[in-house]
Structure formats: structure tokens, C-alpha cells
XYZ file of C-alpha atoms in Angstrom:
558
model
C 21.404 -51.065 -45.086
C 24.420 -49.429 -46.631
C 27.377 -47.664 -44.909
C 26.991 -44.293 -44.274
C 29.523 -41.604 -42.138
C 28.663 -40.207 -38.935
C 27.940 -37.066 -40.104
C 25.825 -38.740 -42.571
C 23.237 -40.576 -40.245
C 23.101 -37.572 -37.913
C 21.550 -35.085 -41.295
C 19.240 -38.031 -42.359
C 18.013 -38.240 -38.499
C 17.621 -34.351 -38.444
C 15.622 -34.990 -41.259
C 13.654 -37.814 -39.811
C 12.241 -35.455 -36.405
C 11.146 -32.632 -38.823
C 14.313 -30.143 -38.527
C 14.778 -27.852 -41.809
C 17.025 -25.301 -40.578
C 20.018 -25.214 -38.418
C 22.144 -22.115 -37.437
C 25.890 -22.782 -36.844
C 28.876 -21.214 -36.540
C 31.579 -23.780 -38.273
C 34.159 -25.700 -36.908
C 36.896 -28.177 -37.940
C 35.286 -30.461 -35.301
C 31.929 -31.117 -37.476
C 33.640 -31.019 -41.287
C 31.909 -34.500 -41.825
C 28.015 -32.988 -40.762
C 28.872 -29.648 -42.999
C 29.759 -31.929 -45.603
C 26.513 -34.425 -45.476
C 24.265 -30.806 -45.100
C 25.697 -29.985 -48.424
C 23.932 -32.604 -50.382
C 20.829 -32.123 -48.197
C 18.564 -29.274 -49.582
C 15.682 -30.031 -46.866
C 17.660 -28.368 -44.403
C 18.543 -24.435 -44.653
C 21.878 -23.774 -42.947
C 21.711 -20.520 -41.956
C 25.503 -19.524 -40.915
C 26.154 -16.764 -38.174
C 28.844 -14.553 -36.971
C 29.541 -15.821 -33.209
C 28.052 -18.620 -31.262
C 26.483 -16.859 -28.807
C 23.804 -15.174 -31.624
C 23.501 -18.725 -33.383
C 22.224 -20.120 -30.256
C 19.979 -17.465 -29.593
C 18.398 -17.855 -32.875
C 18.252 -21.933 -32.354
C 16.241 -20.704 -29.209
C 14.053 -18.336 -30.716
C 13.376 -20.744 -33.986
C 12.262 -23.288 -31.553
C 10.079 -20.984 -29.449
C 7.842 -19.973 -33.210
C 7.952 -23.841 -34.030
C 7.416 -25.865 -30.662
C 10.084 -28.362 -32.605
C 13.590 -27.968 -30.762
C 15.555 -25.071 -32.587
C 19.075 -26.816 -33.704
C 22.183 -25.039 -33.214
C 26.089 -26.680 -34.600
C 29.331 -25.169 -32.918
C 32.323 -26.556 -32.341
C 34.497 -27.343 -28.738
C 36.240 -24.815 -26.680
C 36.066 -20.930 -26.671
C 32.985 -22.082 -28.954
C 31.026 -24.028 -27.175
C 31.509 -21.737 -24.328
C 30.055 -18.831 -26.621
C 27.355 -20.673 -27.223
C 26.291 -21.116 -23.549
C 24.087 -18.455 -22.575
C 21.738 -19.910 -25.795
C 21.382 -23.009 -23.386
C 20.771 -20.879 -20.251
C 18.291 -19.059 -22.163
C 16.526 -21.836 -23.617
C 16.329 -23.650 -20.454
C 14.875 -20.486 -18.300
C 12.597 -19.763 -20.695
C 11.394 -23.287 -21.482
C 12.015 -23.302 -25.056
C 13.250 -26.802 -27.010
C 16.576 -26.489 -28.489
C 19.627 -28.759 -29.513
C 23.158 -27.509 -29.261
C 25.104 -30.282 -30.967
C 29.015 -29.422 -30.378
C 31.546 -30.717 -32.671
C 34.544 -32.454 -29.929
C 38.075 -33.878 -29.989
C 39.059 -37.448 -31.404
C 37.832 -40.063 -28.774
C 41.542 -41.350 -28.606
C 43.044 -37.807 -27.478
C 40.275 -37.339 -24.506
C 41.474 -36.548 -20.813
C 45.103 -35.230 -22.527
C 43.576 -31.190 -22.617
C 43.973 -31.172 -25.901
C 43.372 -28.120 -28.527
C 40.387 -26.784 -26.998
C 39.160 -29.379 -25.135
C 36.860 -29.083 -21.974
C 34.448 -31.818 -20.695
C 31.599 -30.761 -22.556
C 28.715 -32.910 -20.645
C 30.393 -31.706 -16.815
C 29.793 -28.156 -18.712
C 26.218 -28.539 -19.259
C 24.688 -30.789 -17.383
C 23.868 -27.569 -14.932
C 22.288 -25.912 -18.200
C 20.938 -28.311 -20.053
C 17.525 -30.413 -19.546
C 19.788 -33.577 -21.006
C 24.036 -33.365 -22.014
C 25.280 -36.718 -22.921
C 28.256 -37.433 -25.349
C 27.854 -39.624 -28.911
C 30.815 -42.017 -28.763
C 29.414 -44.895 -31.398
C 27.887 -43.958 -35.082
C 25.495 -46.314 -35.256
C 23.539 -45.405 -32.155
C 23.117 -41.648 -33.452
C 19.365 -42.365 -34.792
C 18.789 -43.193 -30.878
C 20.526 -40.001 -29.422
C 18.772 -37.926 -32.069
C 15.144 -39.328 -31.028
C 16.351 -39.097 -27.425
C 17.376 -35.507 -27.517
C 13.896 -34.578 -29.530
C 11.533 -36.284 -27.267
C 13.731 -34.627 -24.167
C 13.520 -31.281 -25.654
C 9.776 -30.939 -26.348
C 8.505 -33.183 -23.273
C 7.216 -31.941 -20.332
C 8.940 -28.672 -19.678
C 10.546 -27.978 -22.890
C 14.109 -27.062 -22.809
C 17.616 -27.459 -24.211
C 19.595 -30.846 -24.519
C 23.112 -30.697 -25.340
C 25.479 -33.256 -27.318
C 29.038 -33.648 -27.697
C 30.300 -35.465 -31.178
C 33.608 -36.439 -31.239
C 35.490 -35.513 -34.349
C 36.555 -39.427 -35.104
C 32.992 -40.244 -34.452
C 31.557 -38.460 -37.307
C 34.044 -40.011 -39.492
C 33.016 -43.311 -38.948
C 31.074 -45.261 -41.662
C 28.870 -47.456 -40.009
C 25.608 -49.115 -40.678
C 23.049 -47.253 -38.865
C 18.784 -48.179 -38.394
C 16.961 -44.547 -38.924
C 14.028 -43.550 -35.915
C 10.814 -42.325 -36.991
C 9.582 -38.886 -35.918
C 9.076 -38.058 -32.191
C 5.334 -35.929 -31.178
C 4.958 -34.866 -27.876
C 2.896 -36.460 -25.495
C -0.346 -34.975 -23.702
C -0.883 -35.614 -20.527
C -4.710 -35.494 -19.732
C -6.625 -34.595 -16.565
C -9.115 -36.538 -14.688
C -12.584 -35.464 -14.797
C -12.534 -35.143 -11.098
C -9.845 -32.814 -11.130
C -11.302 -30.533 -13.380
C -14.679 -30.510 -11.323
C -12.255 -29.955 -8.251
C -11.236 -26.848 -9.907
C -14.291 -25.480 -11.173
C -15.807 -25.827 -7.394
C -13.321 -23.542 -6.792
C -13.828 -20.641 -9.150
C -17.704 -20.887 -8.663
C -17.152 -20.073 -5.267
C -14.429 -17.637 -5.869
C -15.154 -13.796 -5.426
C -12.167 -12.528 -7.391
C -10.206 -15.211 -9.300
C -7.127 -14.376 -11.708
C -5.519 -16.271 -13.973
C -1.325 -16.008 -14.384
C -0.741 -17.246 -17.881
C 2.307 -18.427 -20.493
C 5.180 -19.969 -20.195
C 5.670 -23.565 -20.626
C 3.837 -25.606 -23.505
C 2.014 -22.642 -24.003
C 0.755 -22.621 -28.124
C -2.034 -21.221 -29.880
C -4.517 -23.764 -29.505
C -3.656 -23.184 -25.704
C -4.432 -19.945 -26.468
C -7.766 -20.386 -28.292
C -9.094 -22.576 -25.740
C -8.402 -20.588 -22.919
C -8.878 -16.989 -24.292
C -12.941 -18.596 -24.427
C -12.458 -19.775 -21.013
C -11.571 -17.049 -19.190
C -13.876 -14.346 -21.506
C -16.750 -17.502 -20.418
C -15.735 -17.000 -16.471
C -15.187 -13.271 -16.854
C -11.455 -14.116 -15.142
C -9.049 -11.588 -15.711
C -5.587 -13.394 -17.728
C -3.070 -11.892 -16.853
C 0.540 -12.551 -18.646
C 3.603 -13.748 -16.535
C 6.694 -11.983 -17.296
C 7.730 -12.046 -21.095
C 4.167 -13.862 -21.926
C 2.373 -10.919 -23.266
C 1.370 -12.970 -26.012
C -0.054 -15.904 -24.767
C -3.652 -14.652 -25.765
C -3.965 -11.946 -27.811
C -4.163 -8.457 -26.162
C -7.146 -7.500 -28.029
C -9.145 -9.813 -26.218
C -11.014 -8.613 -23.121
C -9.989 -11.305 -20.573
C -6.418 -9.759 -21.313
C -5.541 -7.840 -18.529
C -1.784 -6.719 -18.683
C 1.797 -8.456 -17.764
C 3.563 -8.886 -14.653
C 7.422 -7.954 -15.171
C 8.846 -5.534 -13.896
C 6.701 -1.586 -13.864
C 3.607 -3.673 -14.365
C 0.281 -1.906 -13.970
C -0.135 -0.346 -10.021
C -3.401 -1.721 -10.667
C -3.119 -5.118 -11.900
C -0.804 -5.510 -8.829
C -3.731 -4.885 -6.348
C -5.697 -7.041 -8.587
C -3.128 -9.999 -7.795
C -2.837 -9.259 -4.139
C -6.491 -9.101 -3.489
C -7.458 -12.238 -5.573
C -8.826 -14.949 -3.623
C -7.826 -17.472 -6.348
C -5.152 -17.956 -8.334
C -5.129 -19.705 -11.376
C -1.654 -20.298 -12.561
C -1.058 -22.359 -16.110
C 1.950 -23.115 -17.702
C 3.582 -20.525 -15.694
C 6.231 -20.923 -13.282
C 6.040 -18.034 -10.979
C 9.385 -17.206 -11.010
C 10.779 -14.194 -9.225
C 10.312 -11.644 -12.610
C 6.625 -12.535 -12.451
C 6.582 -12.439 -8.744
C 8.706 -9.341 -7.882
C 10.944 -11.405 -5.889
C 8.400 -14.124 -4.951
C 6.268 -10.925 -2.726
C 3.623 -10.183 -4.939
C 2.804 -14.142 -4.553
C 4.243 -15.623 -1.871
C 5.173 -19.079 -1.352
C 2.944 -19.965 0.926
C 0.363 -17.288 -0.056
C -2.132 -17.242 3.155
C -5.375 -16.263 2.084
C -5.173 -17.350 -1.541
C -6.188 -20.105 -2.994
C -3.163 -21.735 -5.782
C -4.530 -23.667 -8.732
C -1.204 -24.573 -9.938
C -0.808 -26.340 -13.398
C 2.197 -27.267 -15.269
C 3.661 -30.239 -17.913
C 6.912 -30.673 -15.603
C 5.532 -32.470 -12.119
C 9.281 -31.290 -10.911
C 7.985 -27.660 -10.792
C 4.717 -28.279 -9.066
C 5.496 -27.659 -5.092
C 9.234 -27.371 -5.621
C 8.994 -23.450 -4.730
C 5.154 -22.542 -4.188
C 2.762 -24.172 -2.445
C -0.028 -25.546 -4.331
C -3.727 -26.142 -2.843
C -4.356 -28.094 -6.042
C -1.089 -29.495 -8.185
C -1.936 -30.427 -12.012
C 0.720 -32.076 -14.095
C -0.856 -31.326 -17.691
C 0.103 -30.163 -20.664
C -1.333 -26.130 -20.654
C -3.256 -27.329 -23.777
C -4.667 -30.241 -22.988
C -5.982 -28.345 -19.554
C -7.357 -25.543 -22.025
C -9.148 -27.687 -24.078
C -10.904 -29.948 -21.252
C -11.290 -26.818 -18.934
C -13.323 -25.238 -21.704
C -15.960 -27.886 -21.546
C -16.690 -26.933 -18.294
C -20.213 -26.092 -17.559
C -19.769 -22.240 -17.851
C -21.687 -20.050 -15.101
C -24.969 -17.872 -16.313
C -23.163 -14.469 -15.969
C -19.174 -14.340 -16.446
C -17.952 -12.394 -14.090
C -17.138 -8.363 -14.366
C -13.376 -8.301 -13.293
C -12.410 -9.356 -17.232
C -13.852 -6.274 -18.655
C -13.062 -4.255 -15.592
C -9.467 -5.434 -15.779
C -8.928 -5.113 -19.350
C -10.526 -1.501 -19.280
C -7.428 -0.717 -16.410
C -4.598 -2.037 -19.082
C -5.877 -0.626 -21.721
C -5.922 2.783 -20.322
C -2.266 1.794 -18.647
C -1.253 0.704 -22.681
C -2.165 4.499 -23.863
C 1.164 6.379 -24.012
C 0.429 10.414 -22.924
C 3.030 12.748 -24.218
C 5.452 13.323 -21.397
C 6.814 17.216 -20.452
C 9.879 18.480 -21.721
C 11.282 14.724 -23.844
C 12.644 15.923 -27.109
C 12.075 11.482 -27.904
C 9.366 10.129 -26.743
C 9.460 6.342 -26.495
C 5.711 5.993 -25.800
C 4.616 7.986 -28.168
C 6.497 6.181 -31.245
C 5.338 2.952 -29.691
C 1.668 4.735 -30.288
C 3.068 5.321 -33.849
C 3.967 1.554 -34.921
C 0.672 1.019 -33.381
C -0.802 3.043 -35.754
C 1.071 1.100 -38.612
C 1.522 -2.327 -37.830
C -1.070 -4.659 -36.630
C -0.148 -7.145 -33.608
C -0.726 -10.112 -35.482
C 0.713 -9.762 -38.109
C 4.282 -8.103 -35.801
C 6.873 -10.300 -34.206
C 8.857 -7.966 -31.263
C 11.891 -9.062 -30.354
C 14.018 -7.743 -27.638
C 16.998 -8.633 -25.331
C 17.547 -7.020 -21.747
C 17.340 -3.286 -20.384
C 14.936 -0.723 -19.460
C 14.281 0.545 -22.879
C 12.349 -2.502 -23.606
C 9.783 -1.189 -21.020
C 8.311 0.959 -23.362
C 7.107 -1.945 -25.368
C 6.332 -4.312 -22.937
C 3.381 -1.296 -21.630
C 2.239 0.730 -24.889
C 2.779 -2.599 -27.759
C -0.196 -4.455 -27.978
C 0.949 -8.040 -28.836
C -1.243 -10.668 -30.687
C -1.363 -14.560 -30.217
C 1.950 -16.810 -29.640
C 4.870 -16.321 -31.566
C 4.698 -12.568 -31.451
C 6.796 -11.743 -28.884
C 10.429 -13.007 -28.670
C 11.903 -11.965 -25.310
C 14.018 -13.645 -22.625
C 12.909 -14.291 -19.347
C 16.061 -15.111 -18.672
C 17.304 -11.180 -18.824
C 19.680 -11.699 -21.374
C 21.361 -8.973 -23.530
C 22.113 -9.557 -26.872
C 18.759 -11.275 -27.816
C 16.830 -8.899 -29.818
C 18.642 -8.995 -33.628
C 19.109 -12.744 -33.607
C 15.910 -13.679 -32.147
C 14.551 -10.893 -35.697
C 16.632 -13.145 -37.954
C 15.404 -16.545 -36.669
C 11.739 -14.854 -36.822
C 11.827 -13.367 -40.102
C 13.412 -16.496 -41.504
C 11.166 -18.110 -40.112
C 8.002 -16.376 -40.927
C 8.846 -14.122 -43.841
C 5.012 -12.983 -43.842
C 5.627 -11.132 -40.865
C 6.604 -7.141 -39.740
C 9.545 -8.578 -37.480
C 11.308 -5.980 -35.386
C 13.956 -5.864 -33.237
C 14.547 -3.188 -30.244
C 17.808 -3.195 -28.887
C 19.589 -0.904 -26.041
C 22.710 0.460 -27.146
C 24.881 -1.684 -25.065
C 22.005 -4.661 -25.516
C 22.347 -4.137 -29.447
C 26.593 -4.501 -29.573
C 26.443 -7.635 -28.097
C 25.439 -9.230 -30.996
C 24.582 -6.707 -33.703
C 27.506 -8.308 -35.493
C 24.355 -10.799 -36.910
C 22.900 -8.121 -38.924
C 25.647 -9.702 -41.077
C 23.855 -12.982 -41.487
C 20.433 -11.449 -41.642
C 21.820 -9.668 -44.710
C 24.165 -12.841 -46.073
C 20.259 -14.839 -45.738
C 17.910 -12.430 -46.951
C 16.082 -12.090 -43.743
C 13.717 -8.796 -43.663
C 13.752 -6.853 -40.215
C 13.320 -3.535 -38.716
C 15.913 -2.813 -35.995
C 15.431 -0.071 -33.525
C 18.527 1.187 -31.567
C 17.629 3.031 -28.530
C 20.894 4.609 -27.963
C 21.222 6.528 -24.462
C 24.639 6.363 -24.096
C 24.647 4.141 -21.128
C 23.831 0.913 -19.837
C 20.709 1.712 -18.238
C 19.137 -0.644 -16.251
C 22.125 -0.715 -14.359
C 22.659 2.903 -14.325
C 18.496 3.068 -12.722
C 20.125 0.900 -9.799
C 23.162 2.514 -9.450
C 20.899 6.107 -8.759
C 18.643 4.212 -6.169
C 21.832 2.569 -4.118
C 24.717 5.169 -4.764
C 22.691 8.175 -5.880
C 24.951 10.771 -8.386
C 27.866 8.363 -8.141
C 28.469 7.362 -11.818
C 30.672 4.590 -12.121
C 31.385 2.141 -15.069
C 28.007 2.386 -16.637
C 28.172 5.032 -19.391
C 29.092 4.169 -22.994
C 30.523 6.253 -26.077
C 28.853 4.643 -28.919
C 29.179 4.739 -32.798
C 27.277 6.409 -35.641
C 24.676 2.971 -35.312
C 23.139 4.373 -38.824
C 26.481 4.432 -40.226
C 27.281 0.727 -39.006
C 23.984 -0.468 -39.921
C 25.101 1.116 -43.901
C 28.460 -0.678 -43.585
C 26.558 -3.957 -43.316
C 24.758 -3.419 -46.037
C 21.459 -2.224 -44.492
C 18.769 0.840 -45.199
C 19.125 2.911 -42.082
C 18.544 6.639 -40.444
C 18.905 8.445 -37.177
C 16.097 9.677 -35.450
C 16.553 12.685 -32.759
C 13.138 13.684 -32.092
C 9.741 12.296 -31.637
C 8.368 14.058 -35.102
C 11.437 12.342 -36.874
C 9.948 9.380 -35.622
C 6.741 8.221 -37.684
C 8.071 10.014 -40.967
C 11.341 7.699 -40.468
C 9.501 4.712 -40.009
C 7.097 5.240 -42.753
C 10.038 5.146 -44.703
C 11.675 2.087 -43.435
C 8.341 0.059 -43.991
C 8.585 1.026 -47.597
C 12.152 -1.215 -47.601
C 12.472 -4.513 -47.696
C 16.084 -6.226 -46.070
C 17.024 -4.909 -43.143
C 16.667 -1.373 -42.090
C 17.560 0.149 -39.088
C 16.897 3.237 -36.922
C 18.919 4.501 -34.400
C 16.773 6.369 -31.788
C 18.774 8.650 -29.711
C 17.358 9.420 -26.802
C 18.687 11.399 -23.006
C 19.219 8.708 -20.591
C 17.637 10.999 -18.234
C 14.711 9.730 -19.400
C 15.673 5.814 -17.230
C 12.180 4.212 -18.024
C 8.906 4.672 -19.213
C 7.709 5.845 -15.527
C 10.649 7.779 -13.811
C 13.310 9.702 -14.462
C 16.968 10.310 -12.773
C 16.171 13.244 -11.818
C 12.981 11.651 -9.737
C 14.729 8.816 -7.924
C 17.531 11.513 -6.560
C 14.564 13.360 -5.841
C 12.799 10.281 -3.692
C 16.085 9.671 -1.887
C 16.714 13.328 -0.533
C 13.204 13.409 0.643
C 13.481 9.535 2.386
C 16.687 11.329 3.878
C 15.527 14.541 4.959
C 12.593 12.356 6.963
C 15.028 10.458 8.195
């Protein structure tokens, strides 16, 4: 029992829960943690160029790991940076820990130098926000804000550390590792569901999301091949089973397969695990309704907050996804699985196969078809922010098993190159690739810096169409030919990508494409290729040219 700093006891209790890498952005508010983390080699401290890409990478660290991703920034403009990590984190359900360096306890309530009420900040945000006034009960916080992050419906937790605080030399008792707990299903409840898909006629499963893992997977993937139930993948889930499989029967999103959607409407039972049905998956809560009259809801999720709070639920489970899996797949299977798996996976397979489109000098779908043709799905981690050229990917890329895609469900921009770092970082055996928008890529491409500084290797992929076009897509369908405030005159991305230090080239047509990435394989550290492609072209099914062309002829009926 010897005397030990603030900053001291918070690294050893870091230690204690597992963590081995934060990603900060430092701050004269945390000097005494940046000084412990320098004697402490277990812990990598990976440091970024803005607060806003350090907590995405916390979030996307923690999504690979199922261990809450850990994130250091200090008060103020920083902590406000750092934000839309939180948002993202708790959206998507993915454990994370923003810790926030804050001003002396003595000069609180004066609006000090950058001072804002941290906790009244994030309690909205956050799963947990809560302030650290006295040293010695850090070990407690710590194990508090582990076992909040991971529990139930994982999500972000948020602490404020006064500057004075972490100063303090105090004698301090150490907590022992936090697990998260399964909660288990009676017998009778699983029987209560299985009565129910025996007698269903065309029973789909909506799958991903919260808890979800690879043993999830595993068990699951054999339950639904065993049934012959279609799985399909809420939005930004295309990896909770591997696509290879033939339960797998596409995503819901946004442009999801015309088929798959009839496939959801018509289904008599829905299955719906780990997922929350949130208005991406849902298109706006119509393609399942709340109340959904004629469907049966098998609803099952770890956070018993979720279950009934917007859908209604013939049968509510609160249970971790893979502790359902695994007791769901000693079920007493049926003599002959169903044929809507095969039929259904047939449908998204032929909905996956890019065709060459008329008159594109870049085809998106067909150099999707060509990293197809070089990269295998399990061995790929895709990471993307927000904006339509990630489309393309989420159709034609066939993803493998969890932790191979690393996109927010949240919609935010400025994901793609730090969620790359935190993956290949993370899992340096791995092809990890970022796609980025042009206007998604500048919000944060400043941390190709720290990708480079930590010898992170990463493709990036810079769809550049001069415009922010998601936005632009809308703007056609409600003010048709009326640009305004959505184009974008961008930089030489190759060039910028060489100033930092990185192998790049620029890519103008869709011959340029494979030959170009053939090449950037054969590098290792970061490359980059900037794709440059007519935003006439909006997504992977329309073009502006067609929605003016729908509009005319919905007013000419008119």
C-alpha cells in the first residue's frame, strides 16, 4: 500500500480491465496520466491529430475487441471534438471510454479556461458520465465504467478528471478485471420460440447489432442454415455471419435488394436478434412497422430497455445474442430446413454481381468486382464513414465474419480513415481499407498523419465526385436542377496523400483501376487512391439524370 498519483492508479487500473492501447489527443489537463503511461509499456498510446478521429478510433478499437475502446482528451473545444465519437459509439452499441482531462476542483462553477460541465454535456450521449473528484476511489470508477460499457447494450461511458485530482498521491486498493455477464434463457422460452418457427410458412431472421461476436455468429450461421431461415443483416451488420454462407441473404440499409424487401414484408415471422430495428434498417420504421399486423415479432436483445420501447414484441427476450445462439442451436432441428435460405441467398448473390453500366468512364461496381478478385473477405476489414459512395460496397463487397466491417450506423462522416488505423493497429494481419467520399474523407483525413507516425498499414480509397453527394441525391428529388451549397472544389488527394508521407495514385478510369490496385497491394504503409469519378453517376442504382427524369414524368401526370 504505497502512495501513488492520480494519474498513477488510473494507468495501473487500465491495466487491471485488460486495456493496451489508448488513442488521445494531449492536453495540459491529463499531464499526470501522460506521465504514468510513459513508464507503462503494456499500453500503446497511439497519439492523433484532432479529437474527433481519436474517438472514432476508441470506437472502432472497441467494436474488433468487445473490451471498451479508451479514448484521453482534454476539456473544452476538446472534449466537444470528441463528441460525435460518443454519439457514435452509443448508436452503434459499441463499448468505449472517453476519459476527459478537467479544471482544478477549486476553480469549478467560475467558467474558467475552457471549462463546460462535462457530465450535463454527456449524460444525453453517454450510457454513464459521472465526474472523479477523490484519487483513491479511481479503481472503483474504472471497474464501474468497464462493466457499464460492455453490459447489456454496450456503449460509451464518459469521465471527467479534474486536473488537481490526478495530482493527488493517495493510497488507492486496485479492482480485478470486469467479464461481461450472460444472461441465459429459460428452456420454456426457447420451446416458445421454436413452436413458432415450426409453424411458420416464411420466417426471416434480422441480424447484428448489439453483443453480436463471432461465436454469435458460429452458432447462429448453423441455426439458421439448420431451419433453412433466410439472415438477413440490419443496417451496417453485413458481417454478422459471413456472406459466403447460404443462410446469408443481403442487408437492409438503404438501396437494399427490391427483393429481400418483399421477402421482409411477406414474412410471417420475424426473428429479430441483437438488432434494434432502428429507422436505417426499417426505412423509416415502414418496412416493419411498429405494430406490424400480420407478423409475428420474436424480438431479442441484452438491453430489456429496448425490448417494447418502439416495436411491439409478440415474444420479448432479454439475452445476450450469444447466449440465445448457442441454446437456440440445441434446438431439435426440423427433418428438411426450409428452401427460402438457399432461395434467398441465390437473390443476393445475383443482386452482389456488379454488371458494367453504359456510358461510366469509372465504374464503382466493377472495381468492387476487382478487390473481389484480390482480397478475400476474411481476411479484409472495410471501413467507411457516411455518403452514397459507400453504396457500392455495402451491395457488390462480400464481407466475412465480425470485425470486418467498420461502419457507422450512426451516419457519420469522417469515420472511414480512423476506423483503418484503429483496425490495422489492431489487426496488422489484415487487408484493412478505407473508402472515403471526398467531403467524408476531409473530415478527418488529417489522421493519415498518425497512421503514418504508428506504422499502421491501410489502403485508402478516395471517391472524389466533387460534391457532397448524398445530399446533392436529395437536393435533385426535392428541388430538382437547383444546385445549392453542395458542390466542392477539392485538392490533388494523391498529392496530399504524398505530402503525408504515403504511396498514392489517381485513378480516372475503370481499366486504371485493377492495374492501380495491384500496385498498391505490393506496398506496405499507407497507400492511397484517389478515384475520380462524375457525380452524375449519384449511386450504385440511379443517376441525376434519372431522378429529373422521374419528376418530369410524376409532373406531366399530374
Amino acid at each position: 500500500m504505497t502512495l501513488r498519483s492520480g494519474g498513477r492508479i488510473l494507468v495501473d487500473n487500465l491495466i487491471a480491465q485488460g486495456c493496451d492501447r489508448i488513442f488521445q489527443v494531449p492536453g495540459e489537463s491529463f499531464l499526470a496520466v501522460l506521465d504514468a503511461l510513459h513508464d507503462t509499456p503494456q499500453i500503446d498510446v497511439v497519439t492523433c491529430r484532432q479529437e474527433g478521429g481519436a474517438a472514432f478510433m476508441a470506437c472502432a478499437d472497441g467494436t474488433l475487441t468487445g473490451r471498451p475502446g479508451v479514448c484521453f482528451v482534454t476539456r473544452g473545444p476538446s472534449a466537444t471534438n470528441a463528441s460525435i465519437g460518443v454519439h457514435v459509439a452509443f448508436q452503434d452499441s459499441q463499448p468505449m471510454i472517453l476519459f476527459i482531462g478537467d479544471v482544478d476542483r477549486g476553480m469549478r462553477d467560475r467558467e474558467g479556461f475552457q471549462e463546460i460541465d462535462l457530465v450535463a454535456m454527456f449524460m444525453p450521449l453517454a450510457k454513464l458520465a459521472l465526474r472523479i473528484d477523490d484519487a483513491r476511489r479511481i479503481p472503483e470508477y474504472v471497474a464501474r465504467a468497464w462493466n457499464t460499457a460492455i453490459s447489456g447494450r454496450p456503449g460509451p461511458v464518459v469521465f471527467a478528471l479534474p486536473e488537481d485530482m490526478l495530482r493527488d498521491e493517495v493510497v488507492a486498493v486496485d479492482r480485478p478485471r470486469v467479464e461481461r455477464l450472460q444472461t441465459w434463457i429459460a428452456d420454456e422460452s426457447i420451446k416458445e420460440i421454436v413452436a413458432a418457427l415450426r409453424s411458420a410458412e416464411r420466417p426471416v431472421a434480422i441480424v447484428g447489432g448489439a453483443g453480436w461476436d463471432m461465436a454469435t455468429s458460429a452458432a447462429f450461421g448453423h441455426f439458421a442454415r439448420s431451419w433453412g431461415i433466410p439472415a438477413v443483416g440490419a443496417f451496417r451488420r453485413q458481417d454478422a455471419i459471413s456472406n459466403d454462407q447460404r443462410e446469408w441473404a443481403g442487408n437492409l440499409g438503404y438501396g437494399p435488394n427490391p427483393k429481400l424487401v418483399q421477402r421482409i414484408k411477406q414474412a410471417d415471422v420475424i426473428l429479430a436478434v441483437g438488432a434494434r430495428l432502428g429507422e436505417a434498417t426499417t426505412d423509416g420504421y415502414t418496412l416493419v412497422t411498429p405494430d406490424h399486423p400480420g407478423q409475428t415479432l420474436i424480438h431479442v436483445h441484452p438491453d430489456p430497455s429496448e425490448l417494447n420501447r418502439v416495436y411491439r414484441a409478440d415474444v420479448a427476450l432479454t439475452a445476450d445474442p450469444c447466449a440465445f445462439a448457442i441454446q437456440i442451436v440445441t434446438a431439435e432441428f426440423p427433418d428438411e430446413p426450409l428452401s427460402a435460405a438457399a432461395e434467398a441467398h441465390a437473390e443476393w448473390l445475383e443482386w452482389s454481381s456488379p454488371k458494367p453500366r453504359e456510358g461510366v468512364t469509372l465504374d464503382l461496381g466493377i472495381c468492387v468486382a476487382a478487390m473481389r478478385e484480390r482480397l478475400t473477405p476474411e481476411d479484409t476489414i472495410i471501413c467507411n464513414g457516411a455518403g452514397n459512395f459507400s453504396g457500392w460496397w455495402h451491395r457488390y463487397w462480400h464481407y466475412g465474419s465480425p470485425g470486418t466491417q467498420l461502419a457507422p450506423t450512426a451516419g457519420a462522416m469522417g469515420y472511414g480513415v480512423p476506423a483503418a488505423v484503429a483496425g490495422a493497429l489492431r489487426c496488422p494481419d489484415k487487408t484493412v481499407v478505407a473508402i472515403a467520399g471526398d467531403g467524408d474523407f476531409l473530415m478527418n483525413g488529417q489522421e493519415l498523419a498518425t497512421a503514418i507516425q504508428h506504422g499502421a498499414n491501410m489502403l485508402v480509397i478516395v471517391v472524389d465526385n466533387g460534391g457532397y453527394g448524398t445530399i446533392r441525391m436529395h437536393q435533385e428529388r426535392e428541388y430538382p436542377a437547383r444546385l445549392s451549397g453542395t458542390t466542392l472544389r477539392n485538392p490533388d488527394f494523391a498529392a496530399l496523400a504524398r505530402a503525408y508521407g504515403a504511396w498514392s495514385e489517381t485513378v480516372e478510369t475503370t481499366a486504371q483501376f485493377g492495374p492501380a490496385l495491384d500496385r498498391a497491394l505490393a506496398q506496405s504503409g499507407v497507400k492511397l487512391l484517389h478515384l475520380k469519378t462524375d457525380i452524375e453517376v449519384i449511386t450504385n442504382g440511379t443517376t441525376i439524370g434519372a431522378i429529373r427524369g422521374a419528376l418530369k414524368q410524376v409532373e406531366s401526370a399530374g
